[in-house]
PDB file of C-alpha atoms in Angstrom:
ATOM      1  CA  UNK A   5    -101.525-119.467 -95.237  1.00 95.00           C
ATOM      2  CA  UNK A   6    -104.114-116.755 -97.012  1.00 98.00           C
ATOM      3  CA  UNK A   7    -102.975-115.341-100.530  1.00 98.00           C
ATOM      4  CA  UNK A   8    -102.099-111.392-100.300  1.00 98.00           C
ATOM      5  CA  UNK A   9    -103.107-109.294-103.395  1.00 98.00           C
ATOM      6  CA  UNK A  10    -101.132-106.292-103.828  1.00 98.00           C
ATOM      7  CA  UNK A  11    -102.254-102.836-106.633  1.00 98.00           C
ATOM      8  CA  UNK A  12     -98.673-101.380-106.704  1.00 97.00           C
ATOM      9  CA  UNK A  13     -96.991 -99.890-108.810  1.00 96.00           C
ATOM     10  CA  UNK A  14     -97.933 -96.104-107.190  1.00 94.00           C
ATOM     11  CA  UNK A  15     -94.910 -95.914-107.164  1.00 90.00           C
ATOM     12  CA  UNK A  16     -92.725 -98.958-107.562  1.00 92.00           C
ATOM     13  CA  UNK A  17     -90.593 -97.332-105.037  1.00 90.00           C
ATOM     14  CA  UNK A  18     -92.445 -97.966-101.975  1.00 90.00           C
ATOM     15  CA  UNK A  19     -94.640-101.376-103.492  1.00 94.00           C
ATOM     16  CA  UNK A  20     -90.652-103.129-103.310  1.00 94.00           C
ATOM     17  CA  UNK A  21     -90.946-102.297-100.071  1.00 94.00           C
ATOM     18  CA  UNK A  22     -94.118-104.107 -99.771  1.00 96.00           C
ATOM     19  CA  UNK A  23     -92.873-106.697-100.915  1.00 97.00           C
ATOM     20  CA  UNK A  24     -89.701-106.893 -99.024  1.00 96.00           C
ATOM     21  CA  UNK A  25     -91.648-105.814 -95.513  1.00 97.00           C
ATOM     22  CA  UNK A  26     -94.296-109.029 -95.916  1.00 98.00           C
ATOM     23  CA  UNK A  27     -92.096-111.639 -96.969  1.00 97.00           C
ATOM     24  CA  UNK A  28     -89.240-110.184 -93.352  1.00 96.00           C
ATOM     25  CA  UNK A  29     -92.548-109.957 -91.765  1.00 97.00           C
ATOM     26  CA  UNK A  30     -93.207-113.555 -92.412  1.00 97.00           C
ATOM     27  CA  UNK A  31     -90.132-114.997 -92.121  1.00 96.00           C
ATOM     28  CA  UNK A  32     -89.615-113.492 -88.487  1.00 96.00           C
ATOM     29  CA  UNK A  33     -92.833-114.811 -87.391  1.00 94.00           C
ATOM     30  CA  UNK A  34     -93.110-118.669 -89.008  1.00 94.00           C
ATOM     31  CA  UNK A  35     -89.264-119.051 -88.769  1.00 94.00           C
ATOM     32  CA  UNK A  36     -87.144-121.671 -90.960  1.00 94.00           C
ATOM     33  CA  UNK A  37     -87.726-120.723 -95.245  1.00 96.00           C
ATOM     34  CA  UNK A  38     -91.181-119.620 -95.121  1.00 96.00           C
ATOM     35  CA  UNK A  39     -92.305-116.320 -97.203  1.00 97.00           C
ATOM     36  CA  UNK A  40     -95.594-114.905 -98.065  1.00 97.00           C
ATOM     37  CA  UNK A  41     -98.193-116.107-100.589  1.00 98.00           C
ATOM     38  CA  UNK A  42     -98.465-112.997-102.723  1.00 98.00           C
ATOM     39  CA  UNK A  43     -99.592-111.870-105.722  1.00 98.00           C
ATOM     40  CA  UNK A  44     -98.866-108.126-107.056  1.00 97.00           C
ATOM     41  CA  UNK A  45    -100.698-105.720-109.958  1.00 97.00           C
ATOM     42  CA  UNK A  46     -98.463-103.094-110.819  1.00 97.00           C
ATOM     43  CA  UNK A  47     -99.866-100.554-112.959  1.00 97.00           C
ATOM     44  CA  UNK A  48     -98.252 -97.621-115.173  1.00 96.00           C
ATOM     45  CA  UNK A  49     -98.113 -95.016-112.555  1.00 95.00           C
ATOM     46  CA  UNK A  50     -98.341 -92.192-115.300  1.00 96.00           C
ATOM     47  CA  UNK A  51    -101.561 -93.308-116.372  1.00 96.00           C
ATOM     48  CA  UNK A  52    -102.663 -93.096-112.257  1.00 96.00           C
ATOM     49  CA  UNK A  53    -100.869 -89.716-112.057  1.00 95.00           C
ATOM     50  CA  UNK A  54    -101.759 -88.008-114.839  1.00 97.00           C
ATOM     51  CA  UNK A  55    -105.400 -89.028-114.121  1.00 97.00           C
ATOM     52  CA  UNK A  56    -104.921 -87.569-110.452  1.00 96.00           C
ATOM     53  CA  UNK A  57    -103.918 -84.152-111.826  1.00 94.00           C
ATOM     54  CA  UNK A  58    -107.167 -83.999-114.243  1.00 97.00           C
ATOM     55  CA  UNK A  59    -109.219 -84.787-111.060  1.00 96.00           C
ATOM     56  CA  UNK A  60    -110.813 -87.892-112.903  1.00 98.00           C
ATOM     57  CA  UNK A  61    -111.220 -89.542-109.633  1.00 97.00           C
ATOM     58  CA  UNK A  62    -113.875 -92.046-111.367  1.00 98.00           C
ATOM     59  CA  UNK A  63    -111.283 -93.144-113.854  1.00 98.00           C
ATOM     60  CA  UNK A  64    -108.882 -94.058-111.180  1.00 98.00           C
ATOM     61  CA  UNK A  65    -111.758 -96.247-109.443  1.00 98.00           C
ATOM     62  CA  UNK A  66    -112.943 -97.953-112.177  1.00 98.00           C
ATOM     63  CA  UNK A  67    -109.002 -98.707-113.028  1.00 98.00           C
ATOM     64  CA  UNK A  68    -108.502-100.129-109.436  1.00 98.00           C
ATOM     65  CA  UNK A  69    -111.278-102.518-109.598  1.00 98.00           C
ATOM     66  CA  UNK A  70    -110.564-103.600-112.573  1.00 98.00           C
ATOM     67  CA  UNK A  71    -107.024-104.460-110.356  1.00 98.00           C
ATOM     68  CA  UNK A  72    -108.743-105.694-107.343  1.00 98.00           C
ATOM     69  CA  UNK A  73    -110.657-108.145-109.769  1.00 98.00           C
ATOM     70  CA  UNK A  74    -107.727-109.153-111.487  1.00 98.00           C
ATOM     71  CA  UNK A  75    -106.563-110.538-107.821  1.00 98.00           C
ATOM     72  CA  UNK A  76    -109.404-111.969-106.958  1.00 98.00           C
ATOM     73  CA  UNK A  77    -109.446-113.994-109.671  1.00 98.00           C
ATOM     74  CA  UNK A  78    -105.795-115.062-109.416  1.00 98.00           C
ATOM     75  CA  UNK A  79    -106.529-115.924-106.024  1.00 98.00           C
ATOM     76  CA  UNK A  80    -106.131-112.966-103.216  1.00 98.00           C
ATOM     77  CA  UNK A  81    -108.006-114.286-100.593  1.00 98.00           C
ATOM     78  CA  UNK A  82    -107.235-110.203 -99.461  1.00 98.00           C
ATOM     79  CA  UNK A  83    -106.610-107.107-101.121  1.00 98.00           C
ATOM     80  CA  UNK A  84    -104.240-104.183-100.008  1.00 98.00           C
ATOM     81  CA  UNK A  85    -103.646-101.199-102.330  1.00 98.00           C
ATOM     82  CA  UNK A  86     -99.759-100.556-102.012  1.00 97.00           C
ATOM     83  CA  UNK A  87    -100.521 -96.224-101.491  1.00 96.00           C
ATOM     84  CA  UNK A  88    -102.467 -93.527 -99.447  1.00 96.00           C
ATOM     85  CA  UNK A  89    -103.497 -91.293-101.801  1.00 96.00           C
ATOM     86  CA  UNK A  90    -105.165 -93.317-104.701  1.00 97.00           C
ATOM     87  CA  UNK A  91    -107.517 -94.671-101.271  1.00 97.00           C
ATOM     88  CA  UNK A  92    -109.664 -91.730-102.452  1.00 97.00           C
ATOM     89  CA  UNK A  93    -111.000 -94.432-104.489  1.00 98.00           C
ATOM     90  CA  UNK A  94    -111.304 -96.674-101.917  1.00 97.00           C
ATOM     91  CA  UNK A  95    -115.561 -97.872-102.401  1.00 97.00           C
ATOM     92  CA  UNK A  96    -114.293 -98.708-105.833  1.00 98.00           C
ATOM     93  CA  UNK A  97    -111.832-101.591-104.723  1.00 98.00           C
ATOM     94  CA  UNK A  98    -114.695-102.295-101.600  1.00 97.00           C
ATOM     95  CA  UNK A  99    -117.347-102.741-104.095  1.00 97.00           C
ATOM     96  CA  UNK A 100    -115.692-104.691-106.873  1.00 98.00           C
ATOM     97  CA  UNK A 101    -114.859-107.619-105.314  1.00 98.00           C
ATOM     98  CA  UNK A 102    -115.853-110.138-102.517  1.00 98.00           C
ATOM     99  CA  UNK A 103    -113.237-110.492-101.058  1.00 98.00           C
ATOM    100  CA  UNK A 104    -111.904-107.987 -97.480  1.00 98.00           C
ATOM    101  CA  UNK A 105    -109.655-105.175 -98.592  1.00 98.00           C
ATOM    102  CA  UNK A 106    -107.711-103.986 -95.972  1.00 98.00           C
ATOM    103  CA  UNK A 107    -107.843-100.217 -95.326  1.00 97.00           C
ATOM    104  CA  UNK A 108    -104.013 -97.902 -94.503  1.00 97.00           C
ATOM    105  CA  UNK A 109    -105.951 -95.552 -93.044  1.00 97.00           C
ATOM    106  CA  UNK A 110    -107.547 -98.318 -90.285  1.00 97.00           C
ATOM    107  CA  UNK A 111    -104.108 -99.737 -90.027  1.00 98.00           C
ATOM    108  CA  UNK A 112    -102.601 -96.829 -89.094  1.00 98.00           C
ATOM    109  CA  UNK A 113    -105.600 -95.419 -87.191  1.00 97.00           C
ATOM    110  CA  UNK A 114    -105.259 -98.541 -85.242  1.00 97.00           C
ATOM    111  CA  UNK A 115    -101.514 -98.381 -84.598  1.00 97.00           C
ATOM    112  CA  UNK A 116    -101.750 -94.861 -83.278  1.00 97.00           C
ATOM    113  CA  UNK A 117    -104.199 -95.555 -80.740  1.00 94.00           C
ATOM    114  CA  UNK A 118    -101.710 -98.082 -79.665  1.00 94.00           C
ATOM    115  CA  UNK A 119     -99.150 -95.300 -78.555  1.00 94.00           C
ATOM    116  CA  UNK A 120    -102.331 -93.649 -76.408  1.00 89.00           C
ATOM    117  CA  UNK A 121    -102.329 -90.561 -79.038  1.00 96.00           C
ATOM    118  CA  UNK A 122    -104.815 -88.223 -79.379  1.00 96.00           C
ATOM    119  CA  UNK A 123    -103.549 -85.558 -82.009  1.00 98.00           C
ATOM    120  CA  UNK A 124    -101.452 -86.648 -85.142  1.00 98.00           C
ATOM    121  CA  UNK A 125     -99.550 -84.826 -87.565  1.00 98.00           C
ATOM    122  CA  UNK A 126    -100.152 -86.022 -91.325  1.00 98.00           C
ATOM    123  CA  UNK A 127     -97.563 -85.781 -93.974  1.00 98.00           C
ATOM    124  CA  UNK A 128     -98.324 -86.572 -97.514  1.00 97.00           C
ATOM    125  CA  UNK A 129     -99.831 -85.242-101.005  1.00 97.00           C
ATOM    126  CA  UNK A 130    -102.583 -82.572-101.169  1.00 95.00           C
ATOM    127  CA  UNK A 131    -104.894 -85.356-102.091  1.00 96.00           C
ATOM    128  CA  UNK A 132    -104.233 -87.199 -98.778  1.00 97.00           C
ATOM    129  CA  UNK A 133    -103.829 -84.089 -96.360  1.00 97.00           C
ATOM    130  CA  UNK A 134    -107.207 -81.393 -97.808  1.00 96.00           C
ATOM    131  CA  UNK A 135    -109.156 -84.453 -98.356  1.00 94.00           C
ATOM    132  CA  UNK A 136    -111.166 -86.125 -95.915  1.00 93.00           C
ATOM    133  CA  UNK A 137    -111.196 -90.200 -97.286  1.00 95.00           C
ATOM    134  CA  UNK A 138    -108.250 -90.418 -95.013  1.00 95.00           C
ATOM    135  CA  UNK A 139    -108.859 -87.871 -92.390  1.00 96.00           C
ATOM    136  CA  UNK A 140    -112.584 -88.654 -91.882  1.00 97.00           C
ATOM    137  CA  UNK A 141    -111.457 -92.197 -90.650  1.00 97.00           C
ATOM    138  CA  UNK A 142    -109.312 -91.055 -88.279  1.00 97.00           C
ATOM    139  CA  UNK A 143    -111.809 -89.038 -86.830  1.00 97.00           C
ATOM    140  CA  UNK A 144    -114.650 -90.648 -86.889  1.00 97.00           C
ATOM    141  CA  UNK A 145    -113.552 -94.250 -85.933  1.00 97.00           C
ATOM    142  CA  UNK A 146    -109.775 -93.555 -83.865  1.00 97.00           C
ATOM    143  CA  UNK A 147    -111.111 -90.226 -82.485  1.00 97.00           C
ATOM    144  CA  UNK A 148    -107.804 -88.377 -83.752  1.00 97.00           C
ATOM    145  CA  UNK A 149    -107.367 -84.490 -84.105  1.00 98.00           C
ATOM    146  CA  UNK A 150    -105.669 -84.381 -87.257  1.00 98.00           C
ATOM    147  CA  UNK A 151    -102.959 -81.829 -87.876  1.00 98.00           C
ATOM    148  CA  UNK A 152    -101.826 -80.737 -91.854  1.00 98.00           C
ATOM    149  CA  UNK A 153     -98.525 -78.469 -92.293  1.00 98.00           C
ATOM    150  CA  UNK A 154     -99.660 -74.697 -94.208  1.00 97.00           C
ATOM    151  CA  UNK A 155    -100.751 -74.092 -97.766  1.00 97.00           C
ATOM    152  CA  UNK A 156     -96.984 -73.248 -98.047  1.00 98.00           C
ATOM    153  CA  UNK A 157     -95.773 -76.499 -97.244  1.00 98.00           C
ATOM    154  CA  UNK A 158     -98.619 -78.734 -98.524  1.00 97.00           C
ATOM    155  CA  UNK A 159     -97.592 -77.124-101.979  1.00 97.00           C
ATOM    156  CA  UNK A 160     -93.888 -77.939-101.537  1.00 98.00           C
ATOM    157  CA  UNK A 161     -94.784 -82.272-100.132  1.00 98.00           C
ATOM    158  CA  UNK A 162     -96.782 -82.443-103.489  1.00 97.00           C
ATOM    159  CA  UNK A 163     -94.040 -81.256-106.386  1.00 97.00           C
ATOM    160  CA  UNK A 164     -91.558 -82.854-104.200  1.00 97.00           C
ATOM    161  CA  UNK A 165     -93.629 -86.399-103.977  1.00 96.00           C
ATOM    162  CA  UNK A 166     -94.668 -85.982-107.559  1.00 95.00           C
ATOM    163  CA  UNK A 167     -91.318 -84.232-108.703  1.00 96.00           C
ATOM    164  CA  UNK A 168     -88.962 -86.312-106.916  1.00 96.00           C
ATOM    165  CA  UNK A 169     -89.854 -89.387-104.706  1.00 95.00           C
ATOM    166  CA  UNK A 170     -92.395 -90.931-106.738  1.00 93.00           C
ATOM    167  CA  UNK A 171     -88.748 -91.390-109.358  1.00 93.00           C
ATOM    168  CA  UNK A 172     -86.342 -92.595-106.867  1.00 92.00           C
ATOM    169  CA  UNK A 173     -85.032 -89.594-106.097  1.00 96.00           C
ATOM    170  CA  UNK A 174     -84.311 -88.912-101.973  1.00 97.00           C
ATOM    171  CA  UNK A 175     -82.140 -85.782-100.961  1.00 97.00           C
ATOM    172  CA  UNK A 176     -80.741 -85.112 -97.864  1.00 97.00           C
ATOM    173  CA  UNK A 177     -82.224 -80.979 -98.620  1.00 98.00           C
ATOM    174  CA  UNK A 178     -85.586 -83.031 -98.844  1.00 98.00           C
ATOM    175  CA  UNK A 179     -85.165 -84.362 -95.681  1.00 97.00           C
ATOM    176  CA  UNK A 180     -83.887 -81.372 -93.992  1.00 97.00           C
ATOM    177  CA  UNK A 181     -87.186 -79.797 -95.312  1.00 98.00           C
ATOM    178  CA  UNK A 182     -90.064 -82.482 -93.669  1.00 98.00           C
ATOM    179  CA  UNK A 183     -88.206 -82.406 -90.142  1.00 98.00           C
ATOM    180  CA  UNK A 184     -88.971 -79.065 -90.658  1.00 98.00           C
ATOM    181  CA  UNK A 185     -92.574 -79.613 -91.061  1.00 98.00           C
ATOM    182  CA  UNK A 186     -92.692 -82.174 -88.815  1.00 98.00           C
ATOM    183  CA  UNK A 187     -91.292 -80.349 -86.167  1.00 98.00           C
ATOM    184  CA  UNK A 188     -93.677 -77.429 -86.965  1.00 98.00           C
ATOM    185  CA  UNK A 189     -96.666 -79.717 -86.425  1.00 98.00           C
ATOM    186  CA  UNK A 190     -94.805 -81.107 -83.219  1.00 98.00           C
ATOM    187  CA  UNK A 191     -94.769 -77.069 -82.069  1.00 98.00           C
ATOM    188  CA  UNK A 192     -98.785 -77.307 -82.549  1.00 97.00           C
ATOM    189  CA  UNK A 193     -99.559 -79.912 -80.695  1.00 97.00           C
ATOM    190  CA  UNK A 194     -98.642 -83.186 -82.817  1.00 98.00           C
ATOM    191  CA  UNK A 195     -97.739 -86.387 -80.661  1.00 98.00           C
ATOM    192  CA  UNK A 196     -96.778 -88.015 -83.207  1.00 98.00           C
ATOM    193  CA  UNK A 197     -96.979 -87.920 -87.318  1.00 98.00           C
ATOM    194  CA  UNK A 198     -97.544 -90.351 -89.795  1.00 98.00           C
ATOM    195  CA  UNK A 199     -95.244 -90.576 -92.944  1.00 97.00           C
ATOM    196  CA  UNK A 200     -98.928 -90.998 -95.235  1.00 96.00           C
ATOM    197  CA  UNK A 201     -97.385 -91.422 -98.310  1.00 94.00           C
ATOM    198  CA  UNK A 202     -95.620 -94.985 -98.571  1.00 92.00           C
ATOM    199  CA  UNK A 203     -92.354 -92.853-100.005  1.00 94.00           C
ATOM    200  CA  UNK A 204     -92.322 -90.667 -97.584  1.00 96.00           C
ATOM    201  CA  UNK A 205     -90.449 -93.191 -94.992  1.00 94.00           C
ATOM    202  CA  UNK A 206     -87.549 -93.957 -97.459  1.00 94.00           C
ATOM    203  CA  UNK A 207     -86.821 -90.095 -97.410  1.00 96.00           C
ATOM    204  CA  UNK A 208     -87.073 -89.528 -93.316  1.00 96.00           C
ATOM    205  CA  UNK A 209     -85.271 -92.200 -90.845  1.00 93.00           C
ATOM    206  CA  UNK A 210     -87.618 -92.879 -87.711  1.00 92.00           C
ATOM    207  CA  UNK A 211     -84.419 -92.788 -85.671  1.00 94.00           C
ATOM    208  CA  UNK A 212     -84.658 -88.600 -86.983  1.00 96.00           C
ATOM    209  CA  UNK A 213     -88.346 -87.580 -85.924  1.00 97.00           C
ATOM    210  CA  UNK A 214     -88.460 -86.230 -82.526  1.00 97.00           C
ATOM    211  CA  UNK A 215     -91.666 -87.299 -81.992  1.00 97.00           C
ATOM    212  CA  UNK A 216     -93.140 -91.311 -82.557  1.00 97.00           C
ATOM    213  CA  UNK A 217     -93.862 -91.405 -86.689  1.00 97.00           C
ATOM    214  CA  UNK A 218     -95.713 -94.090 -88.287  1.00 97.00           C
ATOM    215  CA  UNK A 219     -94.486 -95.519 -91.408  1.00 96.00           C
ATOM    216  CA  UNK A 220     -97.756 -96.381 -93.367  1.00 96.00           C
ATOM    217  CA  UNK A 221     -95.815 -98.641 -95.613  1.00 96.00           C
ATOM    218  CA  UNK A 222     -95.503-100.679 -92.642  1.00 97.00           C
ATOM    219  CA  UNK A 223     -97.914-100.678 -90.933  1.00 97.00           C
ATOM    220  CA  UNK A 224     -99.832-101.691 -94.349  1.00 97.00           C
ATOM    221  CA  UNK A 225     -97.959-104.572 -94.213  1.00 98.00           C
ATOM    222  CA  UNK A 226     -97.716-105.930 -91.004  1.00 97.00           C
ATOM    223  CA  UNK A 227    -101.556-105.768 -91.090  1.00 98.00           C
ATOM    224  CA  UNK A 228    -101.689-107.887 -94.147  1.00 98.00           C
ATOM    225  CA  UNK A 229     -99.600-110.460 -92.641  1.00 98.00           C
ATOM    226  CA  UNK A 230    -101.930-110.512 -89.143  1.00 97.00           C
ATOM    227  CA  UNK A 231    -104.929-111.318 -91.879  1.00 97.00           C
ATOM    228  CA  UNK A 232    -102.528-113.980 -93.883  1.00 97.00           C
ATOM    229  CA  UNK A 233    -101.383-115.929 -90.919  1.00 96.00           C
ATOM    230  CA  UNK A 234    -104.947-115.514 -88.356  1.00 89.00           C
TER     231      UNK A 234
END
């Protein structure tokens, strides 16, 4: 079994699910007492958050490259970044290491195409919804039409994610608001929705969404295990 290197801590609320999901998937696939070979380098999210709000992605890229090198040096055979938004600096990670880097948007695109969906909604931070580092992969590599919420709804999601979710606050009010946003995307033709912030699947149960929802944490974890056990 290959070793999975995880850059985590953005936030730790979702990083803990990566560890849980990856080990459960390995146990289900291999049986017995099997668990995953994992290395995790977990950062202080406060620093990353401050840099992102200052639009200093160059420094974030440098920090992510350092973490990726640390994992490779420790023996990781593949690197994954346990967050959607910080994939904005995915190129920095890919250039820093010689082992494969598994991009969350590519893993998600593969999962969507298996469902024969062509028009997909996207929820996440403003960075994920509004910049093209994520949506261009879905569009160019998978031929998907991506729908995002309104300006007001994007502001709400940004404030919710950074003000509550990354701090472990998951309320029924926030869940209902997000479900209403998803219904709005559905009315515009979305055949499914990407929960494009790794904290969102904690808030929004799949069974309460009326269109297929794509849990990026689980999808990313499955893809990492596929690589590790191949």
